PDB file of C-alpha atoms in Angstrom:
ATOM      1  CA  MET A  14      -0.065  97.345  80.085  1.00  0.00           C
ATOM      2  CA  ALA A  15      -2.901  97.476  77.656  1.00  0.00           C
ATOM      3  CA  ARG A  16      -0.553  98.867  75.052  1.00  0.00           C
ATOM      4  CA  LEU A  17       1.895  95.941  75.485  1.00  0.00           C
ATOM      5  CA  ALA A  18      -0.861  93.391  75.160  1.00  0.00           C
ATOM      6  CA  ALA A  19      -1.937  94.892  71.847  1.00  0.00           C
ATOM      7  CA  VAL A  20       1.601  94.738  70.453  1.00  0.00           C
ATOM      8  CA  ALA A  21       1.980  91.077  71.523  1.00  0.00           C
ATOM      9  CA  GLY A  22      -1.300  90.109  69.796  1.00  0.00           C
ATOM     10  CA  ALA A  23      -0.166  91.767  66.567  1.00  0.00           C
ATOM     11  CA  VAL A  24       3.050  89.769  66.621  1.00  0.00           C
ATOM     12  CA  LEU A  25       1.149  86.471  67.054  1.00  0.00           C
ATOM     13  CA  VAL A  26      -1.169  87.237  64.139  1.00  0.00           C
ATOM     14  CA  THR A  27       1.774  88.044  61.874  1.00  0.00           C
ATOM     15  CA  GLY A  28       3.566  84.789  62.787  1.00  0.00           C
ATOM     16  CA  GLY A  29       0.449  82.695  62.093  1.00  0.00           C
ATOM     17  CA  CYS A  30       0.108  84.142  58.616  1.00  0.00           C
ATOM     18  CA  ALA A  31       3.727  83.374  57.806  1.00  0.00           C
ATOM     19  CA  SER A  32       3.616  79.696  58.819  1.00  0.00           C
ATOM     20  CA  PRO A  33       3.961  76.924  56.097  1.00  0.00           C
ATOM     21  CA  GLY A  34       0.778  75.810  54.450  1.00  0.00           C
ATOM     22  CA  GLY A  35      -0.496  74.193  51.208  1.00  0.00           C
ATOM     23  CA  VAL A  36      -0.806  70.485  50.362  1.00  0.00           C
ATOM     24  CA  ALA A  37      -0.130  68.076  53.181  1.00  0.00           C
ATOM     25  CA  GLY A  38       3.326  66.654  53.020  1.00  0.00           C
ATOM     26  CA  ILE A  39       4.704  69.362  50.697  1.00  0.00           C
ATOM     27  CA  GLY A  40       6.568  72.222  52.254  1.00  0.00           C
ATOM     28  CA  THR A  41       5.858  75.680  50.856  1.00  0.00           C
ATOM     29  CA  THR A  42       8.865  77.413  52.365  1.00  0.00           C
ATOM     30  CA  VAL A  43      11.533  77.944  49.743  1.00  0.00           C
ATOM     31  CA  PRO A  44      14.796  76.695  51.117  1.00  0.00           C
ATOM     32  CA  THR A  45      17.654  79.106  51.290  1.00  0.00           C
ATOM     33  CA  PRO A  46      20.493  77.952  49.010  1.00  0.00           C
ATOM     34  CA  GLY A  47      23.326  76.521  51.039  1.00  0.00           C
ATOM     35  CA  ALA A  48      21.323  76.496  54.254  1.00  0.00           C
ATOM     36  CA  GLU A  49      21.648  73.264  56.181  1.00  0.00           C
ATOM     37  CA  SER A  50      20.112  71.986  59.352  1.00  0.00           C
ATOM     38  CA  ALA A  51      22.062  70.938  62.313  1.00  0.00           C
ATOM     39  CA  ALA A  52      22.116  67.344  61.053  1.00  0.00           C
ATOM     40  CA  GLY A  53      23.691  68.410  57.729  1.00  0.00           C
ATOM     41  CA  SER A  54      20.572  67.959  55.625  1.00  0.00           C
ATOM     42  CA  PRO A  55      18.797  70.628  53.616  1.00  0.00           C
ATOM     43  CA  ALA A  56      16.671  72.873  55.745  1.00  0.00           C
ATOM     44  CA  SER A  57      13.507  72.017  53.788  1.00  0.00           C
ATOM     45  CA  SER A  58      12.715  69.343  51.146  1.00  0.00           C
ATOM     46  CA  VAL A  59       9.863  68.072  48.953  1.00  0.00           C
ATOM     47  CA  THR A  60       8.511  64.673  50.107  1.00  0.00           C
ATOM     48  CA  ALA A  61       5.962  63.954  47.306  1.00  0.00           C
ATOM     49  CA  THR A  62       6.009  60.418  45.680  1.00  0.00           C
ATOM     50  CA  MET A  63       5.851  60.459  41.832  1.00  0.00           C
ATOM     51  CA  PRO A  64       4.380  57.458  39.861  1.00  0.00           C
ATOM     52  CA  GLU A  65       6.845  55.348  37.852  1.00  0.00           C
ATOM     53  CA  ALA A  66       6.724  55.856  34.096  1.00  0.00           C
ATOM     54  CA  THR A  67       5.868  52.789  31.896  1.00  0.00           C
ATOM     55  CA  PRO A  68       8.749  52.101  29.458  1.00  0.00           C
ATOM     56  CA  THR A  69       7.832  52.353  25.797  1.00  0.00           C
ATOM     57  CA  PRO A  70       8.612  49.048  23.935  1.00  0.00           C
ATOM     58  CA  ALA A  71      11.086  49.324  21.129  1.00  0.00           C
ATOM     59  CA  PRO A  72       9.552  48.773  17.685  1.00  0.00           C
ATOM     60  CA  ARG A  73      10.195  45.295  16.190  1.00  0.00           C
ATOM     61  CA  THR A  74      12.277  45.136  13.098  1.00  0.00           C
ATOM     62  CA  ALA A  75      11.073  42.721  10.351  1.00  0.00           C
ATOM     63  CA  VAL A  76      13.636  39.991   9.612  1.00  0.00           C
ATOM     64  CA  ASP A  77      13.765  38.335   6.187  1.00  0.00           C
ATOM     65  CA  ARG A  78      14.490  34.650   6.721  1.00  0.00           C
ATOM     66  CA  PRO A  79      16.636  33.051   4.048  1.00  0.00           C
ATOM     67  CA  LYS A  80      14.941  30.392   1.916  1.00  0.00           C
ATOM     68  CA  ALA A  81      15.960  26.817   2.580  1.00  0.00           C
ATOM     69  CA  ASP A  82      17.826  24.896  -0.075  1.00  0.00           C
ATOM     70  CA  PRO A  83      15.853  22.126  -1.818  1.00  0.00           C
ATOM     71  CA  PRO A  84      16.434  18.638  -0.357  1.00  0.00           C
ATOM     72  CA  VAL A  85      19.246  16.663  -1.872  1.00  0.00           C
ATOM     73  CA  GLN A  86      17.917  13.593  -3.673  1.00  0.00           C
ATOM     74  CA  VAL A  87      19.975  10.653  -2.479  1.00  0.00           C
ATOM     75  CA  PRO A  88      19.435   7.493  -4.532  1.00  0.00           C
ATOM     76  CA  PRO A  89      18.664   4.345  -2.539  1.00  0.00           C
ATOM     77  CA  PRO A  90      21.493   1.851  -2.192  1.00  0.00           C
ATOM     78  CA  LYS A  91      21.785  -0.742  -4.940  1.00  0.00           C
ATOM     79  CA  VAL A  92      21.065  -4.072  -3.241  1.00  0.00           C
ATOM     80  CA  SER A  93      21.053  -6.318  -6.324  1.00  0.00           C
ATOM     81  CA  LYS A  94      22.200  -6.194  -9.913  1.00  0.00           C
ATOM     82  CA  HIS A  95      18.592  -6.327 -11.148  1.00  0.00           C
ATOM     83  CA  THR A  96      16.207  -3.417 -11.595  1.00  0.00           C
ATOM     84  CA  TYR A  97      12.491  -3.963 -10.970  1.00  0.00           C
ATOM     85  CA  VAL A  98       9.301  -2.108 -11.823  1.00  0.00           C
ATOM     86  CA  PHE A  99       5.842  -2.277 -10.285  1.00  0.00           C
ATOM     87  CA  PRO A 100       3.758  -4.821 -12.292  1.00  0.00           C
ATOM     88  CA  VAL A 101       0.896  -2.391 -13.083  1.00  0.00           C
ATOM     89  CA  LYS A 102       1.773   0.674 -15.123  1.00  0.00           C
ATOM     90  CA  GLY A 103      -0.101   3.912 -15.769  1.00  0.00           C
ATOM     91  CA  CYS A 104      -2.946   3.406 -13.271  1.00  0.00           C
ATOM     92  CA  SER A 105      -3.630   4.084  -9.611  1.00  0.00           C
ATOM     93  CA  VAL A 106      -3.564   0.878  -7.575  1.00  0.00           C
ATOM     94  CA  THR A 107      -4.220  -0.557  -4.138  1.00  0.00           C
ATOM     95  CA  TYR A 108      -3.164  -3.961  -2.866  1.00  0.00           C
ATOM     96  CA  GLU A 109      -3.245  -6.176   0.186  1.00  0.00           C
ATOM     97  CA  SER A 110      -0.173  -6.197   2.426  1.00  0.00           C
ATOM     98  CA  ARG A 111      -1.111  -9.194   4.546  1.00  0.00           C
ATOM     99  CA  LEU A 112      -1.508 -12.921   4.186  1.00  0.00           C
ATOM    100  CA  LEU A 113      -5.071 -13.928   3.341  1.00  0.00           C
ATOM    101  CA  VAL A 114      -5.140 -17.517   2.075  1.00  0.00           C
ATOM    102  CA  LEU A 115      -2.109 -17.909  -0.165  1.00  0.00           C
ATOM    103  CA  PRO A 116       1.199 -15.979  -0.136  1.00  0.00           C
ATOM    104  CA  LYS A 117       0.155 -13.761  -3.050  1.00  0.00           C
ATOM    105  CA  THR A 118      -1.543 -10.408  -3.396  1.00  0.00           C
ATOM    106  CA  THR A 119      -4.466  -8.890  -5.260  1.00  0.00           C
ATOM    107  CA  ILE A 120      -3.569  -5.620  -6.978  1.00  0.00           C
ATOM    108  CA  TRP A 121      -6.787  -3.691  -7.579  1.00  0.00           C
ATOM    109  CA  ALA A 122      -6.643  -1.613 -10.748  1.00  0.00           C
ATOM    110  CA  GLY A 123      -8.993  -0.482 -13.487  1.00  0.00           C
ATOM    111  CA  LYS A 124      -9.931  -2.861 -16.262  1.00  0.00           C
ATOM    112  CA  GLY A 125      -7.562  -2.482 -19.201  1.00  0.00           C
ATOM    113  CA  CYS A 126      -4.603  -1.234 -17.133  1.00  0.00           C
ATOM    114  CA  SER A 127      -1.277  -2.638 -18.292  1.00  0.00           C
ATOM    115  CA  PHE A 128       0.283  -5.658 -16.627  1.00  0.00           C
ATOM    116  CA  VAL A 129       4.025  -5.382 -17.237  1.00  0.00           C
ATOM    117  CA  SER A 130       6.999  -7.623 -16.634  1.00  0.00           C
ATOM    118  CA  PRO A 131       8.544  -6.737 -13.258  1.00  0.00           C
ATOM    119  CA  VAL A 132      12.070  -7.575 -14.442  1.00  0.00           C
ATOM    120  CA  ASP A 133      14.023  -8.634 -17.498  1.00  0.00           C
ATOM    121  CA  GLY A 134      13.402 -12.288 -18.300  1.00  0.00           C
ATOM    122  CA  VAL A 135      11.742 -14.908 -20.521  1.00  0.00           C
ATOM    123  CA  VAL A 136       8.034 -15.697 -20.847  1.00  0.00           C
ATOM    124  CA  ASP A 137       7.302 -19.148 -19.397  1.00  0.00           C
ATOM    125  CA  GLU A 138       3.556 -19.933 -19.536  1.00  0.00           C
ATOM    126  CA  VAL A 139       0.738 -18.170 -21.363  1.00  0.00           C
ATOM    127  CA  ASN A 140      -2.933 -19.021 -21.021  1.00  0.00           C
ATOM    128  CA  VAL A 141      -5.033 -17.094 -23.541  1.00  0.00           C
ATOM    129  CA  LYS A 142      -8.279 -18.931 -22.829  1.00  0.00           C
ATOM    130  CA  ASN A 143     -10.437 -18.496 -19.770  1.00  0.00           C
ATOM    131  CA  ARG A 144     -11.188 -22.117 -18.839  1.00  0.00           C
ATOM    132  CA  TRP A 145     -12.441 -21.598 -15.305  1.00  0.00           C
ATOM    133  CA  LYS A 146     -15.978 -22.732 -14.506  1.00  0.00           C
ATOM    134  CA  PRO A 147     -17.715 -22.376 -11.139  1.00  0.00           C
ATOM    135  CA  SER A 148     -19.188 -25.841 -11.543  1.00  0.00           C
ATOM    136  CA  THR A 149     -15.731 -27.459 -11.401  1.00  0.00           C
ATOM    137  CA  ASP A 150     -13.468 -24.749  -9.874  1.00  0.00           C
ATOM    138  CA  ARG A 151     -10.316 -26.463 -11.077  1.00  0.00           C
ATOM    139  CA  GLY A 152      -7.236 -25.122  -9.325  1.00  0.00           C
ATOM    140  CA  ALA A 153      -5.239 -24.918 -12.545  1.00  0.00           C
ATOM    141  CA  ASP A 154      -7.888 -22.637 -14.084  1.00  0.00           C
ATOM    142  CA  ARG A 155      -8.545 -20.212 -11.225  1.00  0.00           C
ATOM    143  CA  GLU A 156      -6.283 -17.452 -12.573  1.00  0.00           C
ATOM    144  CA  GLY A 157      -8.149 -17.381 -15.898  1.00  0.00           C
ATOM    145  CA  ARG A 158      -5.932 -15.753 -18.503  1.00  0.00           C
ATOM    146  CA  PHE A 159      -2.401 -15.408 -17.180  1.00  0.00           C
ATOM    147  CA  VAL A 160       1.253 -14.934 -18.097  1.00  0.00           C
ATOM    148  CA  THR A 161       4.305 -16.096 -16.148  1.00  0.00           C
ATOM    149  CA  VAL A 162       7.849 -14.779 -16.569  1.00  0.00           C
ATOM    150  CA  ILE A 163      11.079 -16.391 -15.398  1.00  0.00           C
ATOM    151  CA  GLY A 164      13.196 -13.374 -14.476  1.00  0.00           C
ATOM    152  CA  ASP A 165      16.918 -13.098 -14.934  1.00  0.00           C
ATOM    153  CA  ASP A 166      17.002 -13.267 -11.126  1.00  0.00           C
ATOM    154  CA  GLY A 167      15.725 -16.880 -11.308  1.00  0.00           C
ATOM    155  CA  VAL A 168      12.301 -16.004  -9.876  1.00  0.00           C
ATOM    156  CA  ARG A 169       8.950 -16.788 -11.506  1.00  0.00           C
ATOM    157  CA  TYR A 170       6.326 -14.026 -11.596  1.00  0.00           C
ATOM    158  CA  LEU A 171       2.640 -14.645 -12.308  1.00  0.00           C
ATOM    159  CA  GLY A 172       0.044 -12.126 -13.443  1.00  0.00           C
ATOM    160  CA  GLY A 173      -3.476 -13.584 -13.551  1.00  0.00           C
ATOM    161  CA  HIS A 174      -7.158 -12.608 -13.996  1.00  0.00           C
ATOM    162  CA  LEU A 175      -6.131 -10.831 -17.208  1.00  0.00           C
ATOM    163  CA  ASP A 176      -8.683  -9.539 -19.661  1.00  0.00           C
ATOM    164  CA  LYS A 177      -6.358  -9.850 -22.667  1.00  0.00           C
ATOM    165  CA  ILE A 178      -2.864 -11.100 -23.457  1.00  0.00           C
ATOM    166  CA  ALA A 179      -0.650  -8.625 -25.304  1.00  0.00           C
ATOM    167  CA  LEU A 180       0.012  -9.339 -28.966  1.00  0.00           C
ATOM    168  CA  GLY A 181       3.123 -11.433 -29.530  1.00  0.00           C
ATOM    169  CA  ILE A 182       3.469 -12.639 -25.946  1.00  0.00           C
ATOM    170  CA  LYS A 183       4.146 -16.373 -26.044  1.00  0.00           C
ATOM    171  CA  PRO A 184       6.392 -18.863 -24.244  1.00  0.00           C
ATOM    172  CA  GLY A 185      10.096 -18.477 -24.926  1.00  0.00           C
ATOM    173  CA  ILE A 186      10.210 -14.821 -25.986  1.00  0.00           C
ATOM    174  CA  ARG A 187      12.462 -12.440 -24.100  1.00  0.00           C
ATOM    175  CA  VAL A 188      10.911  -9.439 -22.371  1.00  0.00           C
ATOM    176  CA  SER A 189      12.323  -6.454 -20.523  1.00  0.00           C
ATOM    177  CA  ALA A 190      11.256  -4.832 -17.272  1.00  0.00           C
ATOM    178  CA  GLY A 191       8.196  -2.676 -17.904  1.00  0.00           C
ATOM    179  CA  GLN A 192       7.177  -4.425 -21.141  1.00  0.00           C
ATOM    180  CA  VAL A 193       3.412  -4.886 -21.444  1.00  0.00           C
ATOM    181  CA  LEU A 194       2.312  -8.521 -21.112  1.00  0.00           C
ATOM    182  CA  GLY A 195      -1.453  -8.103 -20.906  1.00  0.00           C
ATOM    183  CA  GLN A 196      -4.378  -6.065 -19.622  1.00  0.00           C
ATOM    184  CA  VAL A 197      -5.917  -6.237 -16.154  1.00  0.00           C
ATOM    185  CA  GLY A 198      -9.361  -7.849 -16.001  1.00  0.00           C
ATOM    186  CA  ASN A 199     -11.395 -10.292 -13.939  1.00  0.00           C
ATOM    187  CA  SER A 200     -11.123 -13.617 -15.732  1.00  0.00           C
ATOM    188  CA  GLY A 201     -10.990 -16.899 -13.842  1.00  0.00           C
ATOM    189  CA  ASN A 202     -12.630 -17.089 -10.454  1.00  0.00           C
ATOM    190  CA  ALA A 203     -12.565 -13.259 -10.188  1.00  0.00           C
ATOM    191  CA  ARG A 204     -15.472 -12.875 -12.608  1.00  0.00           C
ATOM    192  CA  SER A 205     -17.809 -11.645  -9.837  1.00  0.00           C
ATOM    193  CA  THR A 206     -15.322  -9.083  -8.452  1.00  0.00           C
ATOM    194  CA  ALA A 207     -13.865  -5.803  -9.635  1.00  0.00           C
ATOM    195  CA  SER A 208     -10.958  -5.987 -12.065  1.00  0.00           C
ATOM    196  CA  ASN A 209      -7.626  -6.866 -10.461  1.00  0.00           C
ATOM    197  CA  LEU A 210      -4.266  -8.482 -11.027  1.00  0.00           C
ATOM    198  CA  TYR A 211      -3.462 -11.750  -9.272  1.00  0.00           C
ATOM    199  CA  PHE A 212       0.260 -11.336  -8.578  1.00  0.00           C
ATOM    200  CA  ALA A 213       2.418 -14.168  -7.241  1.00  0.00           C
ATOM    201  CA  ILE A 214       6.104 -15.008  -6.785  1.00  0.00           C
ATOM    202  CA  SER A 215       7.495 -18.567  -6.928  1.00  0.00           C
ATOM    203  CA  TRP A 216      10.028 -20.666  -8.853  1.00  0.00           C
ATOM    204  CA  LYS A 217       9.854 -22.542 -12.148  1.00  0.00           C
ATOM    205  CA  THR A 218       8.036 -25.895 -12.102  1.00  0.00           C
ATOM    206  CA  SER A 219       6.186 -28.032 -14.630  1.00  0.00           C
ATOM    207  CA  PRO A 220       2.663 -26.812 -15.530  1.00  0.00           C
ATOM    208  CA  SER A 221       1.217 -29.801 -13.679  1.00  0.00           C
ATOM    209  CA  MET A 222       2.336 -28.243 -10.371  1.00  0.00           C
ATOM    210  CA  TRP A 223      -0.006 -25.301 -10.738  1.00  0.00           C
ATOM    211  CA  TRP A 224      -0.217 -24.750  -6.949  1.00  0.00           C
ATOM    212  CA  VAL A 225       3.418 -23.576  -6.873  1.00  0.00           C
ATOM    213  CA  ARG A 226       2.911 -20.845  -9.462  1.00  0.00           C
ATOM    214  CA  ARG A 227      -0.065 -19.554  -7.430  1.00  0.00           C
ATOM    215  CA  GLY A 228       2.352 -18.127  -4.867  1.00  0.00           C
ATOM    216  CA  MET A 229       5.119 -19.252  -2.519  1.00  0.00           C
ATOM    217  CA  VAL A 230       6.725 -15.931  -1.463  1.00  0.00           C
ATOM    218  CA  LYS A 231       4.893 -13.017   0.172  1.00  0.00           C
ATOM    219  CA  PRO A 232       5.193 -10.225  -2.404  1.00  0.00           C
ATOM    220  CA  TRP A 233       4.060  -6.996  -0.714  1.00  0.00           C
ATOM    221  CA  ASN A 234       7.433  -5.919   0.732  1.00  0.00           C
ATOM    222  CA  TYR A 235       8.896  -6.054  -2.761  1.00  0.00           C
ATOM    223  CA  LEU A 236       5.910  -4.253  -4.270  1.00  0.00           C
ATOM    224  CA  ASP A 237       6.348  -1.486  -1.689  1.00  0.00           C
ATOM    225  CA  ALA A 238      10.003  -1.128  -2.594  1.00  0.00           C
ATOM    226  CA  TRP A 239       9.435  -1.158  -6.361  1.00  0.00           C
ATOM    227  CA  LEU A 240       6.607   1.347  -6.113  1.00  0.00           C
ATOM    228  CA  LYS A 241       8.147   3.975  -3.834  1.00  0.00           C
ATOM    229  CA  GLY A 242      11.351   2.655  -2.333  1.00  0.00           C
ATOM    230  CA  ASN A 243      14.251   0.707  -3.768  1.00  0.00           C
ATOM    231  CA  PRO A 244      13.855  -0.648  -7.332  1.00  0.00           C
ATOM    232  CA  THR A 245      16.776  -3.041  -6.826  1.00  0.00           C
ATOM    233  CA  LEU A 246      15.257  -5.005  -3.922  1.00  0.00           C
ATOM    234  CA  SER A 247      15.154  -8.617  -5.155  1.00  0.00           C
ATOM    235  CA  PRO A 248      12.981 -11.510  -3.913  1.00  0.00           C
ATOM    236  CA  GLY A 249      15.598 -13.991  -5.157  1.00  0.00           C
ATOM    237  CA  ASP A 250      17.157 -14.785  -1.775  1.00  0.00           C
ATOM    238  CA  GLU A 251      13.793 -15.276  -0.061  1.00  0.00           C
ATOM    239  CA  MET A 252      12.514 -17.419  -2.930  1.00  0.00           C
ATOM    240  CA  ARG A 253      15.522 -19.722  -2.679  1.00  0.00           C
ATOM    241  CA  ALA A 254      15.160 -19.944   1.101  1.00  0.00           C
ATOM    242  CA  VAL A 255      11.503 -20.985   0.785  1.00  0.00           C
ATOM    243  CA  MET A 256      12.325 -23.518  -1.931  1.00  0.00           C
ATOM    244  CA  ASN A 257      15.046 -25.043   0.251  1.00  0.00           C
ATOM    245  CA  ARG A 258      12.588 -25.340   3.112  1.00  0.00           C
ATOM    246  CA  THR A 259       9.671 -26.853   1.153  1.00  0.00           C
ATOM    247  CA  GLY A 260      11.580 -28.615  -1.620  1.00  0.00           C
ATOM    248  CA  ALA A 261      11.430 -27.749  -5.305  1.00  0.00           C
ATOM    249  CA  ALA A 262       8.322 -29.930  -5.796  1.00  0.00           C
ATOM    250  CA  PRO A 263       6.155 -29.507  -2.689  1.00  0.00           C
ATOM    251  CA  ARG A 264       2.736 -31.102  -2.530  1.00  0.00           C
ATOM    252  CA  CYS A 265      -0.391 -28.986  -2.653  1.00  0.00           C
ATOM    253  CA  VAL A 266      -1.726 -28.075   0.801  1.00  0.00           C
ATOM    254  CA  THR A 267      -4.082 -25.089   0.235  1.00  0.00           C
ATOM    255  CA  LEU A 268      -7.094 -24.796  -2.101  1.00  0.00           C
ATOM    256  CA  CYS A 269      -6.172 -28.041  -3.806  1.00  0.00           C
ATOM    257  CA  ALA A 270      -9.443 -29.864  -4.397  1.00  0.00           C
ATOM    258  CA  SER A 271     -11.676 -29.207  -7.354  1.00  0.00           C
ATOM    259  CA  LYS A 272     -15.403 -29.801  -7.415  1.00  0.00           C
ATOM    260  CA  PRO A 273     -16.435 -33.204  -8.710  1.00  0.00           C
ATOM    261  CA  GLN A 274     -17.259 -33.385 -12.370  1.00  0.00           C
ATOM    262  CA  PRO A 275     -21.060 -33.267 -12.698  1.00  0.00           C
ATOM    263  CA  THR A 276     -22.731 -36.336 -14.142  1.00  0.00           C
ATOM    264  CA  ARG A 277     -24.189 -35.698 -17.548  1.00  0.00           C
ATOM    265  CA  LYS A 278     -27.891 -36.205 -17.776  1.00  0.00           C
ATOM    266  CA  PRO A 279     -29.266 -38.031 -20.829  1.00  0.00           C
ATOM    267  CA  THR A 280     -30.605 -35.662 -23.448  1.00  0.00           C
ATOM    268  CA  ARG A 281     -33.488 -37.948 -24.475  1.00  0.00           C
ATOM    269  CA  LYS A 282     -35.398 -40.752 -22.965  1.00  0.00           C
ATOM    270  CA  PRO A 283     -34.312 -44.218 -24.054  1.00  0.00           C
ATOM    271  CA  GLU A 284     -36.782 -46.012 -26.333  1.00  0.00           C
ATOM    272  CA  PRO A 285     -38.518 -48.970 -24.659  1.00  0.00           C
ATOM    273  CA  GLN A 286     -37.171 -52.292 -25.854  1.00  0.00           C
ATOM    274  CA  LYS A 287     -39.617 -54.493 -27.742  1.00  0.00           C
ATOM    275  CA  THR A 288     -40.314 -57.879 -26.192  1.00  0.00           C
ATOM    276  CA  GLN A 289     -40.089 -60.790 -28.646  1.00  0.00           C
ATOM    277  CA  GLU A 290     -43.097 -63.082 -28.782  1.00  0.00           C
ATOM    278  CA  PRO A 291     -42.343 -66.711 -27.823  1.00  0.00           C
ATOM    279  CA  VAL A 292     -41.962 -69.180 -30.659  1.00  0.00           C
ATOM    280  CA  GLN A 293     -44.551 -71.966 -30.670  1.00  0.00           C
ATOM    281  CA  ILE A 294     -42.802 -75.319 -30.962  1.00  0.00           C
ATOM    282  CA  PRO A 295     -45.148 -78.231 -31.840  1.00  0.00           C
ATOM    283  CA  VAL A 296     -45.048 -81.240 -29.596  1.00  0.00           C
ATOM    284  CA  GLY A 297     -44.604 -84.635 -31.240  1.00  0.00           C
ATOM    285  CA  GLY A 298     -44.200 -85.326 -34.978  1.00  0.00           C
ATOM    286  CA  THR A 299     -46.068 -86.470 -38.026  1.00  0.00           C
ATOM    287  CA  GLY A 300     -46.409 -90.102 -38.565  1.00  0.00           C
TER     288      GLY A 300
END
């Protein structure tokens, strides 16, 4: 009996040494090829979970973009048969684009910049003398030195506050668009401001109706077009519409009155008049 117990203990020790071991969850018994369990699955398998591999991004390939074609310059539509130019040439300018007092604009430019005819036409009025005085402030003199042109479009254009009138510019001569008529200055009632061009659009009248030439049509839309838009935009239709509404000879309604003429003071005191002594007439006669 003792001998049988010893043999049984040896068998148990041998079986314990041959049992699977190692890392938990991983079988160490090598499966026999082709051996299957009763359920049809392999007799032994590895159950370890492996981490997923991060995919390597594909390298980007540089793409050369084709250069764009230059923009096609499309000329603006021709809206009239006349071609216009901006009335100040060769200088940087700024100007008002809103109604202040009169329907005109002030084009600010350096003194001596060229005032040019905006369109082909004929010189109408030329004032080479600066007659404006603050003591009287006559409406007819407020633009100082000025030139007006009656364009071939039937519109009158005024450039005032000039410093000088160009040589040879006088009433009746024909001028072309862009021809120099004078130099920008600050004559007239602009003498206390920076140099500028008084620019106005109206229709032809007699010189006595000076308030018409000072401006009847708002000019800034046309200045915008001539400067950087459409050089064929004409103020002719608007000028005729305004003239039909107001009449060709409207009365003055804005900035019409001049200051009263000052009374001249005597330069010397009047001499006192001498009083004549009374004549003694004798009473009675000689006998």
